[in-house]
CSV table of C-alpha atoms and ligand atoms in Angstrom, one decimal:
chain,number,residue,atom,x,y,z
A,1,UNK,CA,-48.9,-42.3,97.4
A,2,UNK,CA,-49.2,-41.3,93.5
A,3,UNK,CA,-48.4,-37.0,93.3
A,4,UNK,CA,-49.4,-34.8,90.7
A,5,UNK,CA,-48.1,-31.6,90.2
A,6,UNK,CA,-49.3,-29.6,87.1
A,7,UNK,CA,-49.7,-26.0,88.7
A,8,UNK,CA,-47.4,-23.7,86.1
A,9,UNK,CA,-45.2,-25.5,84.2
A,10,UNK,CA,-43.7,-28.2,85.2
A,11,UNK,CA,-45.9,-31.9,84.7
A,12,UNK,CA,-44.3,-33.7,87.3
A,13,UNK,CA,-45.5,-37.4,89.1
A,14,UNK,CA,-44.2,-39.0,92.0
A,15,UNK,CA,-44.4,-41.6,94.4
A,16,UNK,CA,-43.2,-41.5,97.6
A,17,UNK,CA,-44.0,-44.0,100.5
A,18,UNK,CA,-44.6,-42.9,104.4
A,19,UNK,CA,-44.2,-39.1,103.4
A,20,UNK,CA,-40.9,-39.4,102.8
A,21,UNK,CA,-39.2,-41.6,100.9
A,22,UNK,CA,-39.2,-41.0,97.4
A,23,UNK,CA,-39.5,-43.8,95.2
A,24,UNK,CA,-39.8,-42.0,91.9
A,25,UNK,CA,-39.9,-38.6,90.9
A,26,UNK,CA,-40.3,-37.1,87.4
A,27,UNK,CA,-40.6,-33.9,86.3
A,28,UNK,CA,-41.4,-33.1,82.4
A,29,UNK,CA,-40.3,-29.3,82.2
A,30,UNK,CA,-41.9,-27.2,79.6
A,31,UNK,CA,-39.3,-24.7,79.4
A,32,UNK,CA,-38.3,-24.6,76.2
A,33,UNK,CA,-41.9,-24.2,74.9
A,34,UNK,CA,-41.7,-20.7,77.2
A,35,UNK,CA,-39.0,-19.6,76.3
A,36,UNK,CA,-39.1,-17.7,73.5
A,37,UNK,CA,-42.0,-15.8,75.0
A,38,UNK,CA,-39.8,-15.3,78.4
A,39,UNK,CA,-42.4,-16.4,80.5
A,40,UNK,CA,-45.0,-19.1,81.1
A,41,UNK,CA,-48.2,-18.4,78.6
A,42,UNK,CA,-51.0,-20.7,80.2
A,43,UNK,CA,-52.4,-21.9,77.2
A,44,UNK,CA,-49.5,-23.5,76.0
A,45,UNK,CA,-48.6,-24.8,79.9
A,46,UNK,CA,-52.0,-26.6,80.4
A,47,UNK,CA,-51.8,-28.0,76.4
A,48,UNK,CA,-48.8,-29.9,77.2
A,49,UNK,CA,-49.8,-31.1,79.8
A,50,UNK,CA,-53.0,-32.6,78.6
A,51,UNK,CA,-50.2,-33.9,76.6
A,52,UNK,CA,-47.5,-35.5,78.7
A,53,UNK,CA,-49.4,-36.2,81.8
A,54,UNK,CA,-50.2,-39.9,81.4
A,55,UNK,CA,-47.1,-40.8,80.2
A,56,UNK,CA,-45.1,-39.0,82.7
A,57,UNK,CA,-47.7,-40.9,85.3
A,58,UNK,CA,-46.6,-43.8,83.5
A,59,UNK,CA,-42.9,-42.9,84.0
A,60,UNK,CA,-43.0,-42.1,87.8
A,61,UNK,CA,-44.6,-45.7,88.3
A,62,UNK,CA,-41.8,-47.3,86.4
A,63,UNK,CA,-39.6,-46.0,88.0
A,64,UNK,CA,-40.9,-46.8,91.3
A,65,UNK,CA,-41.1,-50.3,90.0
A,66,UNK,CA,-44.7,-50.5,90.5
A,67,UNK,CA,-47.7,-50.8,89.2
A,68,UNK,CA,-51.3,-49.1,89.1
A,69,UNK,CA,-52.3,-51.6,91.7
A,70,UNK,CA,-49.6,-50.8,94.4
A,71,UNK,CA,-50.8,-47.4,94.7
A,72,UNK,CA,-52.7,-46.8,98.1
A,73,UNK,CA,-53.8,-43.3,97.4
A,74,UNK,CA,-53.4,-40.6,95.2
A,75,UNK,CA,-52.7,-36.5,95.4
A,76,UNK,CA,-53.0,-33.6,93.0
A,77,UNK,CA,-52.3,-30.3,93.5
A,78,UNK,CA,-55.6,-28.1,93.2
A,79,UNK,CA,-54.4,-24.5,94.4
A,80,UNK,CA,-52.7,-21.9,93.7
A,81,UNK,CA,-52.0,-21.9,90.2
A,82,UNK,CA,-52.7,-21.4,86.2
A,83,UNK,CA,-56.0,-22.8,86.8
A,84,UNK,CA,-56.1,-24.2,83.2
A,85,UNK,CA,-52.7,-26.2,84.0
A,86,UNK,CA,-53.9,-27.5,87.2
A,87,UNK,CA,-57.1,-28.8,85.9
A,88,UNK,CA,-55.2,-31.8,84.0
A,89,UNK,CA,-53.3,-33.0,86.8
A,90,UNK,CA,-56.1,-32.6,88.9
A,91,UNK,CA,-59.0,-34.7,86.6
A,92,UNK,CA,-56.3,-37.2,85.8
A,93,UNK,CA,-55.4,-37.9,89.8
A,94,UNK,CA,-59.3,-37.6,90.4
A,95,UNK,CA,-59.7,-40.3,87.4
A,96,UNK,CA,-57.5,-42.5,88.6
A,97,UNK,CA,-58.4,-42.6,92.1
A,98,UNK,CA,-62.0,-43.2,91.2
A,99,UNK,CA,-60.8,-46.0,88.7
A,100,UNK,CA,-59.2,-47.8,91.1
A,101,UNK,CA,-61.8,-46.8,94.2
A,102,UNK,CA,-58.8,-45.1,96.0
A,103,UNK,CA,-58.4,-42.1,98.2
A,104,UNK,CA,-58.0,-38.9,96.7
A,105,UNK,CA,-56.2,-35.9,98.4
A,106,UNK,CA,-56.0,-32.1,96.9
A,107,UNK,CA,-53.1,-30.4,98.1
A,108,UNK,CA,-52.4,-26.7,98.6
A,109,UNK,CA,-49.0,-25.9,96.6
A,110,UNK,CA,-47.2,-23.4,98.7
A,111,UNK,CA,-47.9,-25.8,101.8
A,112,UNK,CA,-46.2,-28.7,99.4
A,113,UNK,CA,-43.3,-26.8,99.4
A,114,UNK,CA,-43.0,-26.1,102.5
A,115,UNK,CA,-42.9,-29.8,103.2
A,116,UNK,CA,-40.2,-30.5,100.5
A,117,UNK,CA,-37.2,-29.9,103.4
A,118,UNK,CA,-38.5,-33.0,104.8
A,119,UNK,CA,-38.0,-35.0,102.2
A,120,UNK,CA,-34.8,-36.0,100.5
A,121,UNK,CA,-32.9,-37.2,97.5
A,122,UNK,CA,-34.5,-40.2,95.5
A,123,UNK,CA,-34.1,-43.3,98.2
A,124,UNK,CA,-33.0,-40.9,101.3
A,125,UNK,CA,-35.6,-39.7,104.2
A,126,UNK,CA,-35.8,-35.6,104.9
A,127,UNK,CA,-33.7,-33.4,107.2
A,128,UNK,CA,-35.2,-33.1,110.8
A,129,UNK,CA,-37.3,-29.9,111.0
A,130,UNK,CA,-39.2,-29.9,114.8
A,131,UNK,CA,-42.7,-27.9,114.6
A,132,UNK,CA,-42.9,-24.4,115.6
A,133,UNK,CA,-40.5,-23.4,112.3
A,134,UNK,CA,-40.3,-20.4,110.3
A,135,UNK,CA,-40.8,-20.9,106.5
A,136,UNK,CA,-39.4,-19.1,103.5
A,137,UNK,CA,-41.3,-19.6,100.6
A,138,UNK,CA,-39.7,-18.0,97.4
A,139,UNK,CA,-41.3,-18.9,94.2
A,140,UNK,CA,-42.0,-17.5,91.1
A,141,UNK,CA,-45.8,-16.6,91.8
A,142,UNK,CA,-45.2,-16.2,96.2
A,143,UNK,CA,-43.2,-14.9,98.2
A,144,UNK,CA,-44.3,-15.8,102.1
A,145,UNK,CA,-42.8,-15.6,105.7
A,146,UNK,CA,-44.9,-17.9,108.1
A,147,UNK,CA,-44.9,-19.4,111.2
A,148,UNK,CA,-45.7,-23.1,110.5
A,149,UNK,CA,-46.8,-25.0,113.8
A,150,UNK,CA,-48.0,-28.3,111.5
A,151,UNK,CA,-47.8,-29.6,107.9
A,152,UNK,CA,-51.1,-27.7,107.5
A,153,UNK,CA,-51.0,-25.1,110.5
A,154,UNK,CA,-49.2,-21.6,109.1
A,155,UNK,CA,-49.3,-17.9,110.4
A,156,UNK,CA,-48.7,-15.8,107.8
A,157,UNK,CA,-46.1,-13.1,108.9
A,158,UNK,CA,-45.3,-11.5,105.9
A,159,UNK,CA,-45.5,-11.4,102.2
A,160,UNK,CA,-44.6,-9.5,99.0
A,161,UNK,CA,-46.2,-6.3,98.9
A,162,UNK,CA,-45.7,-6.2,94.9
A,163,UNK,CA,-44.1,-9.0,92.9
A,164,UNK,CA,-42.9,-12.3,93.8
A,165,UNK,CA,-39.1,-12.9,94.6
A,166,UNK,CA,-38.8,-15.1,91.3
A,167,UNK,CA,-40.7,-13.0,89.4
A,168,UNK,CA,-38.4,-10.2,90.0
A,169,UNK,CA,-35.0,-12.6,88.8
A,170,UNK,CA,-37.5,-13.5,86.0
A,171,UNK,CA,-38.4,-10.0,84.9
A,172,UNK,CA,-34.9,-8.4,85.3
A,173,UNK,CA,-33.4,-11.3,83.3
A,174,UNK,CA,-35.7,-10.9,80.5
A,175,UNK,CA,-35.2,-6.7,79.9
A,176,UNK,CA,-31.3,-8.3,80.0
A,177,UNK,CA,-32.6,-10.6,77.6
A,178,UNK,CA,-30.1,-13.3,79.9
A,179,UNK,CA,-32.3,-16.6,79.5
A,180,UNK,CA,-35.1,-18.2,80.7
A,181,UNK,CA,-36.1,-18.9,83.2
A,182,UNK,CA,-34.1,-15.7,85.0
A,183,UNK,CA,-33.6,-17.2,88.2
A,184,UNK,CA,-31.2,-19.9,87.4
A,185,UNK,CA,-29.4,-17.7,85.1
A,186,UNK,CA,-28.8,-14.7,87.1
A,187,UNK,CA,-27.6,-17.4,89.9
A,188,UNK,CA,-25.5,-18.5,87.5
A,189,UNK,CA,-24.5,-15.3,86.3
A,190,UNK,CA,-23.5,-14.0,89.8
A,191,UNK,CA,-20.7,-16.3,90.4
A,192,UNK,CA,-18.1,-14.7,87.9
A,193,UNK,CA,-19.5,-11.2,88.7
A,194,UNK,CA,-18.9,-8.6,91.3
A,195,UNK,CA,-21.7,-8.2,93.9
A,196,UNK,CA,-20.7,-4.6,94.7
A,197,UNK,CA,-20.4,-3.2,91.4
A,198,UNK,CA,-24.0,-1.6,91.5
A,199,UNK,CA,-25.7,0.2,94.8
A,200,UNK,CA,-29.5,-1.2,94.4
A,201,UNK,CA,-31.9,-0.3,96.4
A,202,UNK,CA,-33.5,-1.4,99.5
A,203,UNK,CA,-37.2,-0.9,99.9
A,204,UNK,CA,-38.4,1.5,102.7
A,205,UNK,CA,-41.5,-0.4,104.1
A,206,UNK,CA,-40.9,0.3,108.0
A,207,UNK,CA,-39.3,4.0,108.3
A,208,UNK,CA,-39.3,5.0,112.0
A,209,UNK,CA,-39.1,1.7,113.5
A,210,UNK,CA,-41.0,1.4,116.9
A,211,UNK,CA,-44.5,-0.8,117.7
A,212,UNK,CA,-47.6,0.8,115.5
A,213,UNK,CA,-48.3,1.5,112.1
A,214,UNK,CA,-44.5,1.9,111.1
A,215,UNK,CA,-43.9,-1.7,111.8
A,216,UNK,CA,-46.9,-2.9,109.7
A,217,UNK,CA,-44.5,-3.9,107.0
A,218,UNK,CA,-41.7,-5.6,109.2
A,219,UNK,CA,-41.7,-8.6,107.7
A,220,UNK,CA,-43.4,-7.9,104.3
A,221,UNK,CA,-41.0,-7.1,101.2
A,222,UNK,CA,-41.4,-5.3,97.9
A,223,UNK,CA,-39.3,-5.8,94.5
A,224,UNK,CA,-40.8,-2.8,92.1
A,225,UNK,CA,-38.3,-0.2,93.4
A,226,UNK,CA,-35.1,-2.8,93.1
A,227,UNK,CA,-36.7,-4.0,89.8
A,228,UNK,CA,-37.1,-0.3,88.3
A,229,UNK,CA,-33.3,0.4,89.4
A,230,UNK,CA,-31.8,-2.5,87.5
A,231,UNK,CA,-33.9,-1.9,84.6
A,232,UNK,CA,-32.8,1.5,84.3
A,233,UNK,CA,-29.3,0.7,84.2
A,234,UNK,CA,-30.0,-1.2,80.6
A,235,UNK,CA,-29.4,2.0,78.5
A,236,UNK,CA,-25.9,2.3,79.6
A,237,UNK,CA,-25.5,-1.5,79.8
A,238,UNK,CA,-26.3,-1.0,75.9
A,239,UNK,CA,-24.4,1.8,75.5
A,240,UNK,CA,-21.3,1.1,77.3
A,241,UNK,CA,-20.9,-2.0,76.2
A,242,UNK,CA,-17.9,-4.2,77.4
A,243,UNK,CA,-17.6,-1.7,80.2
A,244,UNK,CA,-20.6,-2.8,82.5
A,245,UNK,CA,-20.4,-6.6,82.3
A,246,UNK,CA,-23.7,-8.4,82.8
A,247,UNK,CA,-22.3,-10.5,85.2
A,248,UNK,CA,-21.8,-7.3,87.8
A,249,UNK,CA,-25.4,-6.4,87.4
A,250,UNK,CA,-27.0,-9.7,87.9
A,251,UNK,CA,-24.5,-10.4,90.9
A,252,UNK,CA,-25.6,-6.6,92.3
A,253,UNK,CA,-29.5,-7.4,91.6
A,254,UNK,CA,-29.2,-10.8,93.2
A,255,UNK,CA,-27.7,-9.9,96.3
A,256,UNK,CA,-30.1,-6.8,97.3
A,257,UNK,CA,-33.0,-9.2,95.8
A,258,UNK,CA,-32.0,-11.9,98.3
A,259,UNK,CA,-30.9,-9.2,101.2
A,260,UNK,CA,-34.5,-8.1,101.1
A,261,UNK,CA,-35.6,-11.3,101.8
A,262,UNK,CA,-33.1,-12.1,104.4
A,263,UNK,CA,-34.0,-8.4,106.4
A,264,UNK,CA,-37.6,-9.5,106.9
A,265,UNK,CA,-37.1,-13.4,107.5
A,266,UNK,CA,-34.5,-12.1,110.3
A,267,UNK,CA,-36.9,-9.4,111.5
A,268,UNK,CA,-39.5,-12.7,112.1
A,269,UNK,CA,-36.4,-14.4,113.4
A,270,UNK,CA,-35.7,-11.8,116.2
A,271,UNK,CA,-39.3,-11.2,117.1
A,272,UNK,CA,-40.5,-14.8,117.2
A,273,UNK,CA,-37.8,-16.6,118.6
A,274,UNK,CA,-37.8,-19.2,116.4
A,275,UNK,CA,-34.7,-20.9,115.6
A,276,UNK,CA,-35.2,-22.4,112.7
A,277,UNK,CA,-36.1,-21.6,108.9
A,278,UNK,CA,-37.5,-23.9,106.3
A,279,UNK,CA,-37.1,-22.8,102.5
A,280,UNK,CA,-38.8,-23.7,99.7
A,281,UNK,CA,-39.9,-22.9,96.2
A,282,UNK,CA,-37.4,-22.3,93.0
A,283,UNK,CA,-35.7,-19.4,94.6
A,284,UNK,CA,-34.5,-21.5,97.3
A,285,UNK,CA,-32.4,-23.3,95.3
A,286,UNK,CA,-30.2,-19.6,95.1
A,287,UNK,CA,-26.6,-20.4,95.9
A,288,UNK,CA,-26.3,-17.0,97.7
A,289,UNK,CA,-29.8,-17.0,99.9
A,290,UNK,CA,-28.4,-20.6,100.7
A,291,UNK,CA,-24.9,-19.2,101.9
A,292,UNK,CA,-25.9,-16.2,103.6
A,293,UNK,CA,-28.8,-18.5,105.4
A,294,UNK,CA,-26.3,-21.0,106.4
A,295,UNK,CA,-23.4,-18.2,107.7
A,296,UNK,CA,-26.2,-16.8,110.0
A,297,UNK,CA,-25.1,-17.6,113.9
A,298,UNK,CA,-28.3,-18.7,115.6
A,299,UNK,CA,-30.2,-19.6,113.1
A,300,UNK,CA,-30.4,-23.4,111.4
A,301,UNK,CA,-31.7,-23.4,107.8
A,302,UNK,CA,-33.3,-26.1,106.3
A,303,UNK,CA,-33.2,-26.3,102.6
A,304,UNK,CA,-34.6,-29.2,99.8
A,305,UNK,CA,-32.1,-30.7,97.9
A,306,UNK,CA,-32.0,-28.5,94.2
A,307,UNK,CA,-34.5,-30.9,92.7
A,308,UNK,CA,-37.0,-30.3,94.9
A,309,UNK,CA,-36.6,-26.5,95.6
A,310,UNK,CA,-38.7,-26.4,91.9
A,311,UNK,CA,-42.1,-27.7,91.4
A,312,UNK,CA,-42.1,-31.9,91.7
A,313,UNK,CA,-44.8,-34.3,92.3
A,314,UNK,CA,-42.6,-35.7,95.4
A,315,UNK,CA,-43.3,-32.9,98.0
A,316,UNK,CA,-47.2,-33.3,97.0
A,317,UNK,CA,-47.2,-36.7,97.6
A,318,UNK,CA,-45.4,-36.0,100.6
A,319,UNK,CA,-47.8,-33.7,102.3
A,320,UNK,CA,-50.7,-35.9,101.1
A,321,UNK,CA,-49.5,-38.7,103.1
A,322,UNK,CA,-50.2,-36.9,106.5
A,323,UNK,CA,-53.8,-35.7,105.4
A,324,UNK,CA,-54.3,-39.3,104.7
A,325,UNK,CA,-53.2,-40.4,107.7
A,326,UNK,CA,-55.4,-38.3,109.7
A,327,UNK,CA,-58.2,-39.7,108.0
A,328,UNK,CA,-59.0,-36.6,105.8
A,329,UNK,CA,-60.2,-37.2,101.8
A,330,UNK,CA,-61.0,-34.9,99.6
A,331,UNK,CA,-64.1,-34.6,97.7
A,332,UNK,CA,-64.3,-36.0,94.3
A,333,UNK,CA,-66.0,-32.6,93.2
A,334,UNK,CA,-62.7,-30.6,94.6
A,335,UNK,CA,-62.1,-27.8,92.1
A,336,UNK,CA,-58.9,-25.7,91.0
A,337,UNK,CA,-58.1,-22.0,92.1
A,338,UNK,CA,-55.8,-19.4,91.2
A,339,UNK,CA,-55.7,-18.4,94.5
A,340,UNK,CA,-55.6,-19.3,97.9
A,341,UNK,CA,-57.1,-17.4,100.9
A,342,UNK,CA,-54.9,-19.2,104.1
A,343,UNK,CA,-51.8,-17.1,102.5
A,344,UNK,CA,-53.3,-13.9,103.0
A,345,UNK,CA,-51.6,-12.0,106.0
A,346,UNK,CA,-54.3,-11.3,108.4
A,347,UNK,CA,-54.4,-7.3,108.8
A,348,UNK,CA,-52.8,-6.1,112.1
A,349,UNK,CA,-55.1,-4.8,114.9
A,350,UNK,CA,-55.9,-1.1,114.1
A,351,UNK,CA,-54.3,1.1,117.1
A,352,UNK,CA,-56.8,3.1,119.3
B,401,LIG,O1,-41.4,-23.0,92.7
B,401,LIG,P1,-41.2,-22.8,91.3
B,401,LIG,O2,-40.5,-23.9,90.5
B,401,LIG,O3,-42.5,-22.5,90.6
B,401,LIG,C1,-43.5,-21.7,91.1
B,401,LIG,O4,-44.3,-22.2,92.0
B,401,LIG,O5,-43.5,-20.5,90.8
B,401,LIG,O6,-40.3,-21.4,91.2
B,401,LIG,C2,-39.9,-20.9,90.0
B,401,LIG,C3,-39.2,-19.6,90.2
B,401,LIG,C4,-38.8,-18.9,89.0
B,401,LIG,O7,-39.2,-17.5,89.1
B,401,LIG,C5,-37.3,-19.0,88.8
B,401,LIG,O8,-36.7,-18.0,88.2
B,401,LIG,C6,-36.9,-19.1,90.3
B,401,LIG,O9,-37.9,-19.9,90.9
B,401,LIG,N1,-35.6,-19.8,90.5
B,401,LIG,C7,-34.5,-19.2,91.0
B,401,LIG,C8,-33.5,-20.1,91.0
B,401,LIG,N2,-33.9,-21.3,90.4
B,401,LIG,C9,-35.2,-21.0,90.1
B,401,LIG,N3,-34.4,-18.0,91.6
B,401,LIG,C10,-33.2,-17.6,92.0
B,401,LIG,N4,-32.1,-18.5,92.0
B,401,LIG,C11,-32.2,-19.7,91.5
B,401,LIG,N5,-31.1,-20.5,91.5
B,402,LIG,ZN1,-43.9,-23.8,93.0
């Protein structure tokens, strides 16, 4: 199975063979064409890859030692995304599927990730990861707690309420002006500073406690409040230089930023059941949402190696291998969308 993955901006191709062992993964990162603006500016994302994405095609087949002809099928990702960017991997996999008179699979992103646990480093097959799991997916546009009962079966249980758990590294690292992108930085960051030095905020979202309306938000988080804190500490970090080191604040931020997400994924923990958690998207690669998840008695968390915490082709060819396999195929008129509906948490009851 040939992968695309084009939706931000990474143009990444893969093949991987049974759903899980990779045979070639490349990923062309745009980041220093972003970085100077501190964020990803679609225009410039979907450019390159009109670009890049043949030859990085061309790369991941290489590497696999293959050829055109050895592919059985190919996958794009066709939601949720920068609609521009994911209209180039998508034509090009739709394109070469035709040309060659193969099957053609459209994957959902956020579901790819969610399947990147199961696979492994280049050569390796994935960790074990039994159906019903929770999943933690943390990226830079999402930030969802589910219930996953099949590659392509998912309750949603709770979500951001405001931004996304990247974009809030992201955001906070650029008012800092520490790099780009934020989350790797701040990770980074963290480990020479002190995680106490600053007393952010935790959001409020279930005051009272109790079944009803106070529990709506149990497993939901929010970042504005957190985000607003740290970025009114920057006049004093400006003034007082030397004395607050930017080390202490991004190792302050990062913990409550990752203790938010850990208070609702253990709220779903406690009321599901469930025993194990599945992580995926670029914030999973965080070194301390990885250590506090893997110090948690009862609980067995399942991360992706680092490579494939951040968008790849692998984990789409992945998935696509067990749509495939249940006979499904995508239409050749398949379109892209920003969006995706299945992510939406389905409103509680209302209480009579
Ligand atoms: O999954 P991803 O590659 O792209 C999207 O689908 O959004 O995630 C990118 C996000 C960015 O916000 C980036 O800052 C964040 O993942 N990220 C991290 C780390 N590495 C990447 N956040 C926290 N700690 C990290 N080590
Ligand atoms: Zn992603």
């Amino acid at each position: 199975m040939l992968g695309i993955e084009t939706s931000c901006d990474e143009c990444a191709a893969a093949v991987v063979e049974d759903g899980e062992k990779i045979l070639s993964n490349v990923v062309a990162s745009q980041i220093p064409f972003h970085a100077a603006y501190s964020g990803v500016v679609p225009e410039i994302a979907s450019r390159k890859h009109t670009e890049w994405v043949y030859a990085v095609v061309q790369e991941a087949l290489e590497k696999a030692c293959l050829s055109a002809c050895d592919i059985d099928a190919v996958a794009a990702t066709n939601r949720p995304g920068l609609v521009g960017s994911l209209i180039v991997g998508l034509s090009f996999a739709k394109a070469f599927a035709w040309a060659r008179r193969l099957p053609f699979i459209a994957v959902d992103h956020m579901l790819a990730h969610l399947y990147a646990p199961r696979l492994a480093a280049t050569g390796g097959g994935g960790l074990p990861c039994e159906y019903p799991f929770l999943g933690l997916l943390v990226s830079g546009g999402h930030t969802i707690i589910l219930r996953a009962d099949g590659f392509d079966d998912v309750t949603v249980l709770g979500t951001t309420i405001d931004d996304a758990a990247g974009e809030a590294f992201d955001k906070v690292a650029k008012h800092y002006g520490f790099g780009y992108p934020g989350g790797k930085v701040i990770d980074e960051l963290s480990r020479a500073g002190d995680s106490g030095a600053f007393n952010f905020p935790m959001p409020r979202l279930h005051k009272g406690g109790g079944r009803g309306a106070a529990d709506v938000h149990r497993y939901d988080v929010s970042y504005s409040g957190l985000k607003t804190a740290v970025i009114n500490q920057l006049e004093s970090f400006r003034v007082k230089k030397g004395e607050i080191l930017p080390e202490d604040i991004a190792a302050s931020f990062q913990k409550t930023a990752v203790d938010i997400l850990l208070r609702a994924l253990f709220n779903a923990a406690d009321d599901t059941g469930l025993k194990t958690v599945a992580a995926g998207g670029g914030v999973a690669a965080n070194s301390y949402l990885r250590a506090a998840l893997a110090q948690r008695e009862g609980l067995l968390a399942v991360f992706p190696p680092f490579d494939l915490c951040t968008d790849n082709g692998a984990m789409v060819a992945g998935i696509a291998y067990h749509y495939l396999a249940r006979g499904d195929r995508s239409p050749a008129a398949a379109t892209a969308s920003s969006r995706v509906d299945g992510f939406k948490k389905k409103p509680l009851p209302r209480r009579v």
